[in-house]
Amino acid sequence: MKKGHHGQWSSRMGFVLAAVGSAVGLGNIWKFPYMVGQSGGAAFVAVYLVCIALIGLPIIVAEWLIGRRAQENPINAMADLARSNGRSKAWVMVGVSGTLAGFLILSFYSVIGGWALSYLIDAGSGSFNGMGKETADAAFSNLLADPGTLLTWHTVFMGLTVGVVAMGVAGGLERASRILMPTLGILLALMVGYGAASDGFAQALAYLFAPDFAKLTGAVLLAALGHAFFTLSLGMGIMIAYGSYLGQQVDLLRAARTVAIMDTVIALAAGLAIFPIVFANGLDPAAGPGLVFVTLPLVFGKVTGGLLLGVMFFALLTFAALTSAISLLEPSVELLEERTPLSRIGATLVAGVATWALGIAALLSFNLWGDVLIFGNNIFDLLDKMTSKFLLPLTALGAIVFVGWCLKAESVREELGLSSGGFVLWNLITRFVAPIGVLVVFISSL
Ligand code: PHE
């Protein structure tokens, strides 16, 4: 084992910020609202909240714990811990599938990051001014139909990601996050306030929080579970990688609670900002991935100071996406750096270019390759579904089963500093509740 081979977080605060930075991103503001819309509302939200609390939270802790014990990239971490605990070599698959999932997700994530950049420019040029719902729809469709523009912004976004990762994660980004993430929170709060004063608010509240459990199908369950993993950055080796930079002094349970709460609050706020606009303007909640991009411009084009607010919003959304994207690249980079002669910069470039290339296939599925279907899905949807609904749940399941059943109980208890009562509860959740929960959802969706 190459203990202490790489850097450490500068402080507990730095670590928690990085984890929140990874968790809070497009998943909260872009994906959560449209998934709620596609799944018919509050029943999805209810399942999602249960998944975060009972399954997501313990799995964050499990992934950090694996990383912290091993102090290595996710693949080596699983290999070493399996060996030192006398378990099968096959556990290394948890690290492999996690790293692969991160790579696949980043390819399409960067395309959406590109949409945010493109909207940032539109917001600044005043093109939202007085926008109505037809023009908002048309603007979004035009963006999707134009491979050149999509490619440009995807390239810029990926370039930014690679640049930050190559320079090393700590310094500037940690400082910038301290200011920019709270600013994003404030801006969202303002937009929720705007929504609260509008006609659509009561309907939005009911839509989000008054579940009609008749709408709960296996597919909705799986979508909610998969999204809980996506939004917490689980099942990708990311939290394992972050844990590997972690010293013993950090209380993992408390840190995990902080991350889960922040992430959930931001997602719900995004929902409360967007759905009032949807209902007040008679838009379709099930519009899909374009939902944020066709709703918010309507407001920015109408309110006083909308130009500035629009620019700020899309800039902050891009920033939030960037802090997630760098975390998506990190496991592949850590792997290449430790397993090949490549330097950090070389490893970042190789991983970045490979992801970028795959991203091109994803963006072409909105236009030129729209008819290229694999198992009935275009490439973008395939990448999304294969990761959220398959790789993430399976990898996360592997991580929690490994921590619950394979690591020596004493060492886990020590890592978490639990009392004996707390440890019984922890075991109950990691050995039974969380794994069975994942399996039940899986099976019910078949
Ligand atoms: N959690 C991030 C979000 O919600 C996305 C992400 C997924 C980041 C997977 C890292 C890994 O946007």
Short mmCIF file of C-alpha atoms and ligand atoms in Angstrom, two decimals:
data_model
loop_
_atom_site.label_atom_id
_atom_site.label_comp_id
_atom_site.label_asym_id
_atom_site.label_seq_id
_atom_site.Cartn_x
_atom_site.Cartn_y
_atom_site.Cartn_z
CA MET A 1 0.00 0.00 0.00
CA LYS A 2 1.19 3.44 -0.81
CA LYS A 3 -0.01 5.06 2.40
CA GLY A 4 0.10 8.80 2.50
CA HIS A 5 1.10 8.76 -1.17
CA HIS A 6 -0.93 11.84 -2.04
CA GLY A 7 -2.20 15.12 -0.69
CA GLN A 8 -4.72 15.76 2.06
CA TRP A 9 -7.51 18.26 2.47
CA SER A 10 -6.37 21.46 4.11
CA SER A 11 -9.16 21.33 6.70
CA ARG A 12 -12.43 19.64 7.61
CA MET A 13 -14.19 22.63 6.13
CA GLY A 14 -12.27 22.26 2.88
CA PHE A 15 -13.31 18.63 2.65
CA VAL A 16 -16.98 19.24 3.37
CA LEU A 17 -17.04 22.08 0.85
CA ALA A 18 -15.51 19.89 -1.82
CA ALA A 19 -18.03 17.16 -1.10
CA VAL A 20 -20.92 19.64 -1.23
CA GLY A 21 -19.38 21.10 -4.40
CA SER A 22 -19.44 17.66 -5.96
CA ALA A 23 -22.95 16.88 -4.79
CA VAL A 24 -24.62 20.18 -5.63
CA GLY A 25 -24.66 20.67 -9.36
CA LEU A 26 -26.75 20.19 -12.45
CA GLY A 27 -28.31 17.21 -10.72
CA ASN A 28 -30.06 19.51 -8.29
CA ILE A 29 -31.07 22.37 -10.53
CA TRP A 30 -31.39 20.84 -13.97
CA LYS A 31 -32.11 17.16 -13.43
CA PHE A 32 -34.18 17.03 -10.24
CA PRO A 33 -37.01 19.30 -11.44
CA TYR A 34 -37.37 17.62 -14.80
CA MET A 35 -37.33 14.16 -13.26
CA VAL A 36 -40.03 15.21 -10.83
CA GLY A 37 -42.01 16.46 -13.81
CA GLN A 38 -41.53 13.29 -15.82
CA SER A 39 -42.42 11.08 -12.87
CA GLY A 40 -45.59 12.93 -12.04
CA GLY A 41 -44.62 14.92 -8.94
CA ALA A 42 -44.79 14.40 -5.21
CA ALA A 43 -44.71 10.59 -5.08
CA PHE A 44 -41.31 10.76 -6.76
CA VAL A 45 -40.19 13.46 -4.31
CA ALA A 46 -41.28 11.37 -1.32
CA VAL A 47 -39.40 8.28 -2.49
CA TYR A 48 -36.38 10.39 -3.33
CA LEU A 49 -36.29 11.84 0.20
CA VAL A 50 -36.54 8.38 1.75
CA CYS A 51 -33.76 7.13 -0.53
CA ILE A 52 -31.49 10.01 0.47
CA ALA A 53 -32.01 9.43 4.19
CA LEU A 54 -32.01 5.64 4.43
CA ILE A 55 -29.79 4.62 1.56
CA GLY A 56 -27.79 7.64 0.36
CA LEU A 57 -26.59 8.83 3.73
CA PRO A 58 -25.10 5.52 4.91
CA ILE A 59 -23.54 4.99 1.49
CA ILE A 60 -21.75 8.35 1.59
CA VAL A 61 -20.25 7.26 4.89
CA ALA A 62 -19.38 3.82 3.51
CA GLU A 63 -17.56 5.27 0.50
CA TRP A 64 -15.58 7.77 2.57
CA LEU A 65 -14.68 5.04 4.99
CA ILE A 66 -13.33 2.81 2.23
CA GLY A 67 -11.27 5.68 0.84
CA ARG A 68 -9.94 6.80 4.18
CA ARG A 69 -8.83 3.33 5.25
CA ALA A 70 -7.07 2.66 1.97
CA GLN A 71 -5.72 6.15 1.11
CA GLU A 72 -5.74 5.24 -2.58
CA ASN A 73 -7.71 5.52 -5.81
CA PRO A 74 -11.03 3.62 -5.75
CA ILE A 75 -9.79 0.60 -7.70
CA ASN A 76 -6.65 0.04 -5.63
CA ALA A 77 -8.59 0.86 -2.48
CA MET A 78 -11.06 -1.96 -3.06
CA ALA A 79 -8.28 -4.38 -4.04
CA ASP A 80 -6.20 -3.64 -0.94
CA LEU A 81 -9.07 -3.69 1.54
CA ALA A 82 -10.43 -6.93 0.08
CA ARG A 83 -7.00 -8.51 0.44
CA SER A 84 -6.30 -7.27 3.97
CA ASN A 85 -9.74 -8.43 5.12
CA GLY A 86 -9.38 -11.83 3.50
CA ARG A 87 -12.07 -11.26 0.86
CA SER A 88 -12.39 -12.10 -2.82
CA LYS A 89 -10.46 -10.12 -5.39
CA ALA A 90 -13.73 -9.60 -7.24
CA TRP A 91 -14.54 -6.66 -4.94
CA VAL A 92 -12.25 -4.61 -7.12
CA MET A 93 -15.19 -4.45 -9.54
CA VAL A 94 -16.79 -1.86 -7.24
CA GLY A 95 -13.87 0.45 -7.94
CA VAL A 96 -13.81 -0.36 -11.65
CA SER A 97 -17.51 0.20 -12.29
CA GLY A 98 -17.47 3.37 -10.20
CA THR A 99 -14.60 4.88 -12.14
CA LEU A 100 -16.25 3.87 -15.41
CA ALA A 101 -19.56 5.44 -14.33
CA GLY A 102 -17.83 8.73 -13.50
CA PHE A 103 -16.23 8.80 -16.92
CA LEU A 104 -19.52 8.07 -18.71
CA ILE A 105 -21.46 10.64 -16.69
CA LEU A 106 -18.97 13.41 -17.27
CA SER A 107 -19.28 13.01 -21.03
CA PHE A 108 -22.94 14.07 -21.05
CA TYR A 109 -22.68 16.26 -17.97
CA SER A 110 -20.27 18.47 -19.86
CA VAL A 111 -22.80 18.86 -22.68
CA ILE A 112 -25.36 20.23 -20.20
CA GLY A 113 -22.67 22.40 -18.61
CA GLY A 114 -22.30 23.76 -22.14
CA TRP A 115 -26.03 24.58 -22.27
CA ALA A 116 -25.61 26.60 -19.08
CA LEU A 117 -22.69 28.51 -20.63
CA SER A 118 -24.65 29.19 -23.77
CA TYR A 119 -27.57 30.52 -21.69
CA LEU A 120 -25.14 32.67 -19.74
CA ILE A 121 -24.25 34.46 -22.96
CA ASP A 122 -27.92 34.71 -24.01
CA ALA A 123 -28.80 36.16 -20.61
CA GLY A 124 -26.04 38.75 -20.92
CA SER A 125 -27.02 39.77 -24.44
CA GLY A 126 -30.55 40.59 -23.30
CA SER A 127 -32.18 37.98 -25.47
CA PHE A 128 -34.54 36.87 -22.67
CA ASN A 129 -36.09 40.31 -22.67
CA GLY A 130 -39.86 40.03 -22.92
CA MET A 131 -39.58 36.37 -23.87
CA GLY A 132 -42.83 34.40 -24.13
CA LYS A 133 -43.26 30.70 -23.85
CA GLU A 134 -43.12 30.03 -27.60
CA THR A 135 -39.89 31.98 -28.03
CA ALA A 136 -38.37 30.28 -24.98
CA ASP A 137 -39.23 26.90 -26.45
CA ALA A 138 -37.89 27.87 -29.84
CA ALA A 139 -34.63 29.21 -28.38
CA PHE A 140 -34.00 25.93 -26.62
CA SER A 141 -34.91 23.81 -29.65
CA ASN A 142 -32.62 25.91 -31.81
CA LEU A 143 -29.74 25.32 -29.43
CA LEU A 144 -30.30 21.56 -29.54
CA ALA A 145 -30.57 21.55 -33.29
CA ASP A 146 -27.19 23.23 -33.74
CA PRO A 147 -24.28 20.79 -33.33
CA GLY A 148 -21.65 23.49 -33.88
CA THR A 149 -22.84 25.62 -30.98
CA LEU A 150 -23.29 22.61 -28.73
CA LEU A 151 -19.80 21.43 -29.57
CA THR A 152 -18.28 24.83 -28.90
CA TRP A 153 -19.78 25.12 -25.43
CA HIS A 154 -19.16 21.48 -24.57
CA THR A 155 -15.51 22.07 -25.49
CA VAL A 156 -15.28 25.24 -23.41
CA PHE A 157 -16.84 23.53 -20.41
CA MET A 158 -14.58 20.48 -20.70
CA GLY A 159 -11.57 22.78 -21.13
CA LEU A 160 -12.43 24.59 -17.91
CA THR A 161 -12.83 21.28 -16.10
CA VAL A 162 -9.50 19.94 -17.32
CA GLY A 163 -7.80 23.24 -16.50
CA VAL A 164 -8.97 23.23 -12.91
CA VAL A 165 -8.19 19.56 -12.33
CA ALA A 166 -4.74 19.87 -13.89
CA MET A 167 -3.84 22.76 -11.63
CA GLY A 168 -4.73 20.76 -8.55
CA VAL A 169 -7.99 20.98 -6.75
CA ALA A 170 -7.31 22.80 -3.51
CA GLY A 171 -6.22 26.47 -3.89
CA GLY A 172 -8.40 28.84 -5.83
CA LEU A 173 -11.40 26.65 -6.25
CA GLU A 174 -11.83 25.99 -2.57
CA ARG A 175 -11.78 29.73 -1.92
CA ALA A 176 -14.13 30.52 -4.78
CA SER A 177 -16.60 27.88 -3.57
CA ARG A 178 -16.84 29.52 -0.20
CA ILE A 179 -18.34 32.59 -1.80
CA LEU A 180 -20.05 31.30 -4.90
CA MET A 181 -21.99 28.34 -3.51
CA PRO A 182 -23.70 30.46 -0.80
CA THR A 183 -24.43 33.09 -3.45
CA LEU A 184 -26.16 30.47 -5.55
CA GLY A 185 -28.20 29.54 -2.48
CA ILE A 186 -29.27 33.15 -1.98
CA LEU A 187 -30.21 33.60 -5.60
CA LEU A 188 -32.31 30.45 -5.52
CA ALA A 189 -34.00 31.69 -2.36
CA LEU A 190 -34.88 34.92 -4.18
CA MET A 191 -36.35 32.96 -7.03
CA VAL A 192 -38.38 30.83 -4.64
CA GLY A 193 -39.62 34.11 -3.16
CA TYR A 194 -40.64 35.25 -6.62
CA GLY A 195 -42.41 31.95 -7.17
CA ALA A 196 -44.18 32.24 -3.82
CA ALA A 197 -45.70 35.52 -4.90
CA SER A 198 -46.93 34.13 -8.21
CA ASP A 199 -50.16 32.41 -9.22
CA GLY A 200 -48.62 29.02 -9.67
CA PHE A 201 -47.25 28.61 -6.16
CA ALA A 202 -50.08 26.72 -4.47
CA GLN A 203 -50.25 24.34 -7.38
CA ALA A 204 -46.46 23.88 -7.29
CA LEU A 205 -46.53 23.10 -3.58
CA ALA A 206 -49.20 20.49 -4.04
CA TYR A 207 -47.42 19.08 -7.05
CA LEU A 208 -44.18 18.65 -5.07
CA PHE A 209 -45.44 17.68 -1.64
CA ALA A 210 -48.89 16.10 -1.83
CA PRO A 211 -48.09 12.60 -3.08
CA ASP A 212 -50.50 10.50 -5.03
CA PHE A 213 -49.04 7.08 -4.35
CA ALA A 214 -51.07 5.57 -7.14
CA LYS A 215 -48.37 7.04 -9.38
CA LEU A 216 -45.65 4.92 -7.77
CA THR A 217 -44.56 2.42 -10.36
CA GLY A 218 -41.38 0.37 -10.32
CA ALA A 219 -39.96 2.74 -12.89
CA VAL A 220 -40.60 5.76 -10.65
CA LEU A 221 -38.96 3.99 -7.70
CA LEU A 222 -35.86 3.22 -9.71
CA ALA A 223 -35.70 6.74 -11.12
CA ALA A 224 -35.85 8.18 -7.58
CA LEU A 225 -33.23 5.80 -6.25
CA GLY A 226 -30.91 6.38 -9.19
CA HIS A 227 -31.28 10.11 -8.84
CA ALA A 228 -30.50 9.95 -5.12
CA PHE A 229 -27.17 8.38 -6.06
CA PHE A 230 -26.55 10.79 -8.91
CA THR A 231 -27.24 13.88 -6.85
CA LEU A 232 -25.09 12.76 -3.91
CA SER A 233 -22.28 11.74 -6.29
CA LEU A 234 -22.45 8.14 -5.06
CA GLY A 235 -21.58 4.91 -6.77
CA MET A 236 -18.87 6.56 -8.80
CA GLY A 237 -15.80 6.21 -6.71
CA ILE A 238 -15.85 9.96 -6.17
CA MET A 239 -16.53 9.81 -2.50
CA ILE A 240 -14.00 6.97 -2.22
CA ALA A 241 -11.42 9.20 -3.89
CA TYR A 242 -12.35 12.14 -1.64
CA GLY A 243 -12.14 9.91 1.42
CA SER A 244 -8.66 8.87 0.38
CA TYR A 245 -7.48 12.45 0.90
CA LEU A 246 -8.98 12.48 4.37
CA GLY A 247 -7.30 12.40 7.77
CA GLN A 248 -8.64 10.51 10.78
CA GLN A 249 -9.94 13.54 12.67
CA VAL A 250 -13.05 14.16 10.54
CA ASP A 251 -16.39 12.85 11.89
CA LEU A 252 -17.78 11.05 8.83
CA LEU A 253 -21.36 10.80 10.06
CA ARG A 254 -21.67 14.49 10.76
CA ALA A 255 -20.01 15.46 7.51
CA ALA A 256 -22.34 13.16 5.57
CA ARG A 257 -25.39 14.69 7.21
CA THR A 258 -24.23 18.17 6.24
CA VAL A 259 -23.70 17.16 2.62
CA ALA A 260 -27.06 15.37 2.34
CA ILE A 261 -28.99 18.27 3.87
CA MET A 262 -27.38 20.94 1.70
CA ASP A 263 -27.89 18.89 -1.42
CA THR A 264 -31.54 18.21 -0.67
CA VAL A 265 -32.34 21.79 0.26
CA ILE A 266 -30.89 23.08 -3.01
CA ALA A 267 -32.84 20.53 -5.06
CA LEU A 268 -36.13 21.33 -3.35
CA ALA A 269 -35.46 25.05 -3.76
CA ALA A 270 -34.89 24.53 -7.46
CA GLY A 271 -38.23 22.74 -7.63
CA LEU A 272 -39.95 25.54 -5.74
CA ALA A 273 -38.42 28.12 -8.05
CA ILE A 274 -39.30 26.34 -11.28
CA PHE A 275 -42.75 24.75 -10.84
CA PRO A 276 -44.60 27.97 -10.00
CA ILE A 277 -43.39 29.32 -13.36
CA VAL A 278 -44.46 26.11 -15.06
CA PHE A 279 -48.00 26.34 -13.68
CA ALA A 280 -48.40 30.10 -13.94
CA ASN A 281 -47.52 29.93 -17.63
CA GLY A 282 -49.35 26.75 -18.50
CA LEU A 283 -46.13 24.92 -19.41
CA ASP A 284 -45.80 21.16 -19.44
CA PRO A 285 -44.11 19.85 -16.24
CA ALA A 286 -43.10 16.72 -18.15
CA ALA A 287 -41.20 18.69 -20.79
CA GLY A 288 -37.98 16.81 -19.99
CA PRO A 289 -34.34 17.94 -19.95
CA GLY A 290 -35.18 21.41 -21.28
CA LEU A 291 -37.44 22.29 -18.34
CA VAL A 292 -35.09 24.70 -16.52
CA PHE A 293 -33.99 26.27 -19.77
CA VAL A 294 -37.48 27.10 -21.01
CA THR A 295 -38.93 28.23 -17.67
CA LEU A 296 -36.39 30.54 -16.03
CA PRO A 297 -35.77 32.81 -19.03
CA LEU A 298 -39.47 33.73 -18.88
CA VAL A 299 -38.90 35.23 -15.46
CA PHE A 300 -35.55 36.83 -16.17
CA GLY A 301 -37.10 38.44 -19.23
CA LYS A 302 -39.88 39.98 -17.17
CA VAL A 303 -38.64 41.20 -13.78
CA THR A 304 -36.69 44.38 -13.15
CA GLY A 305 -33.01 43.64 -12.98
CA GLY A 306 -33.71 40.42 -14.85
CA LEU A 307 -30.65 40.85 -17.05
CA LEU A 308 -28.31 40.89 -14.08
CA LEU A 309 -30.20 38.13 -12.28
CA GLY A 310 -30.14 35.96 -15.38
CA VAL A 311 -26.41 36.43 -15.87
CA MET A 312 -25.76 35.70 -12.21
CA PHE A 313 -27.95 32.63 -12.24
CA PHE A 314 -26.41 30.98 -15.26
CA ALA A 315 -22.89 31.92 -14.13
CA LEU A 316 -23.49 30.31 -10.75
CA LEU A 317 -25.13 27.28 -12.35
CA THR A 318 -22.05 26.88 -14.53
CA PHE A 319 -19.85 27.18 -11.49
CA ALA A 320 -21.87 24.57 -9.58
CA ALA A 321 -21.63 22.29 -12.62
CA LEU A 322 -17.90 22.84 -12.77
CA THR A 323 -17.31 21.88 -9.14
CA SER A 324 -19.21 18.64 -9.88
CA ALA A 325 -17.43 18.04 -13.15
CA ILE A 326 -13.98 18.25 -11.60
CA SER A 327 -15.04 15.62 -9.10
CA LEU A 328 -16.23 13.40 -11.95
CA LEU A 329 -12.86 13.59 -13.64
CA GLU A 330 -10.90 13.02 -10.45
CA PRO A 331 -11.19 9.20 -10.10
CA SER A 332 -10.01 8.57 -13.68
CA VAL A 333 -7.16 11.02 -13.20
CA GLU A 334 -6.15 9.54 -9.86
CA LEU A 335 -6.17 6.09 -11.46
CA LEU A 336 -4.04 7.10 -14.46
CA GLU A 337 -1.65 9.02 -12.24
CA GLU A 338 -1.06 6.11 -9.89
CA ARG A 339 -1.11 3.28 -12.45
CA THR A 340 0.75 4.80 -15.42
CA PRO A 341 3.90 6.89 -15.82
CA LEU A 342 1.74 9.91 -16.73
CA SER A 343 2.16 13.10 -14.71
CA ARG A 344 -0.89 14.73 -13.14
CA ILE A 345 -1.23 17.08 -16.09
CA GLY A 346 -0.75 14.29 -18.62
CA ALA A 347 -3.28 12.09 -16.85
CA THR A 348 -5.81 14.94 -16.76
CA LEU A 349 -5.37 15.62 -20.46
CA VAL A 350 -5.79 11.98 -21.46
CA ALA A 351 -8.89 11.50 -19.32
CA GLY A 352 -10.29 14.87 -20.42
CA VAL A 353 -9.90 14.28 -24.14
CA ALA A 354 -11.44 10.81 -23.91
CA THR A 355 -14.45 12.20 -22.04
CA TRP A 356 -14.78 15.08 -24.46
CA ALA A 357 -14.82 12.71 -27.42
CA LEU A 358 -17.60 10.62 -25.92
CA GLY A 359 -19.47 13.84 -25.12
CA ILE A 360 -19.56 14.63 -28.84
CA ALA A 361 -21.54 11.44 -29.44
CA ALA A 362 -23.92 12.55 -26.67
CA LEU A 363 -24.49 16.02 -28.13
CA LEU A 364 -25.00 14.69 -31.65
CA SER A 365 -27.92 12.64 -30.38
CA PHE A 366 -29.92 15.89 -30.13
CA ASN A 367 -29.53 16.52 -33.85
CA LEU A 368 -27.54 14.65 -36.51
CA TRP A 369 -27.56 11.30 -34.72
CA GLY A 370 -31.09 11.66 -33.36
CA ASP A 371 -32.07 8.44 -35.14
CA VAL A 372 -29.19 6.38 -33.83
CA LEU A 373 -30.90 4.23 -31.24
CA ILE A 374 -29.26 1.63 -29.04
CA PHE A 375 -31.77 -0.55 -27.15
CA GLY A 376 -34.36 2.05 -28.10
CA ASN A 377 -32.46 5.00 -26.60
CA ASN A 378 -30.39 7.69 -28.23
CA ILE A 379 -26.79 7.94 -27.04
CA PHE A 380 -27.45 10.72 -24.54
CA ASP A 381 -30.32 8.83 -22.90
CA LEU A 382 -28.37 5.61 -22.98
CA LEU A 383 -25.43 7.16 -21.13
CA ASP A 384 -27.79 8.69 -18.58
CA LYS A 385 -29.86 5.55 -17.99
CA MET A 386 -26.98 3.12 -18.01
CA THR A 387 -25.25 5.11 -15.27
CA SER A 388 -28.08 6.36 -13.04
CA LYS A 389 -30.27 3.29 -13.22
CA PHE A 390 -27.66 0.59 -13.40
CA LEU A 391 -24.01 1.34 -12.66
CA LEU A 392 -24.56 3.74 -9.76
CA PRO A 393 -27.00 1.61 -7.78
CA LEU A 394 -24.91 -1.52 -8.31
CA THR A 395 -21.63 0.14 -7.38
CA ALA A 396 -23.13 1.78 -4.34
CA LEU A 397 -24.70 -1.51 -3.32
CA GLY A 398 -21.28 -3.12 -3.57
CA ALA A 399 -19.72 -0.41 -1.41
CA ILE A 400 -22.29 -0.69 1.35
CA VAL A 401 -22.33 -4.49 1.40
CA PHE A 402 -18.53 -4.45 1.57
CA VAL A 403 -18.49 -2.07 4.52
CA GLY A 404 -21.41 -3.78 6.26
CA TRP A 405 -20.35 -7.39 5.80
CA CYS A 406 -16.68 -7.60 4.82
CA LEU A 407 -14.70 -5.05 6.81
CA LYS A 408 -13.78 -6.07 10.33
CA ALA A 409 -16.55 -4.79 12.60
CA GLU A 410 -14.14 -3.37 15.14
CA SER A 411 -12.32 -1.26 12.59
CA VAL A 412 -15.58 0.18 11.25
CA ARG A 413 -16.82 1.03 14.70
CA GLU A 414 -13.54 2.72 15.51
CA GLU A 415 -13.56 4.72 12.27
CA LEU A 416 -17.01 6.07 13.03
CA GLY A 417 -16.50 6.54 16.77
CA LEU A 418 -19.87 4.92 17.50
CA SER A 419 -21.32 3.87 20.85
CA SER A 420 -22.49 0.26 21.03
CA GLY A 421 -26.11 1.31 20.51
CA GLY A 422 -25.16 3.48 17.54
CA PHE A 423 -23.19 0.63 16.08
CA VAL A 424 -26.16 -1.72 16.25
CA LEU A 425 -28.21 0.83 14.33
CA TRP A 426 -25.40 1.36 11.83
CA ASN A 427 -25.16 -2.39 11.25
CA LEU A 428 -28.89 -2.71 10.86
CA ILE A 429 -28.89 -0.05 8.18
CA THR A 430 -25.75 -1.03 6.29
CA ARG A 431 -26.34 -4.78 6.45
CA PHE A 432 -30.08 -4.88 5.85
CA VAL A 433 -32.07 -1.71 5.28
CA ALA A 434 -29.92 -0.08 2.60
CA PRO A 435 -28.94 -3.19 0.59
CA ILE A 436 -32.44 -4.66 0.71
CA GLY A 437 -33.85 -1.27 -0.25
CA VAL A 438 -31.66 -1.14 -3.35
CA LEU A 439 -32.52 -4.72 -4.30
CA VAL A 440 -36.26 -4.25 -3.84
CA VAL A 441 -36.23 -1.18 -6.06
CA PHE A 442 -34.23 -3.01 -8.66
CA ILE A 443 -36.50 -6.01 -8.71
CA SER A 444 -39.71 -3.99 -8.70
CA SER A 445 -38.53 -2.11 -11.78
CA LEU A 446 -38.02 -5.27 -13.82
N1 PHE B 1 -23.87 15.20 -7.95
C1 PHE B 1 -23.73 16.04 -9.08
C2 PHE B 1 -24.99 16.77 -9.36
O1 PHE B 1 -25.97 16.58 -8.71
C3 PHE B 1 -23.41 15.32 -10.34
C4 PHE B 1 -22.41 14.35 -10.16
C5 PHE B 1 -22.74 13.10 -10.45
C6 PHE B 1 -21.18 14.71 -9.70
C7 PHE B 1 -21.85 12.16 -10.26
C8 PHE B 1 -20.28 13.78 -9.50
C9 PHE B 1 -20.63 12.50 -9.78
O2 PHE B 1 -25.04 17.54 -10.28
#
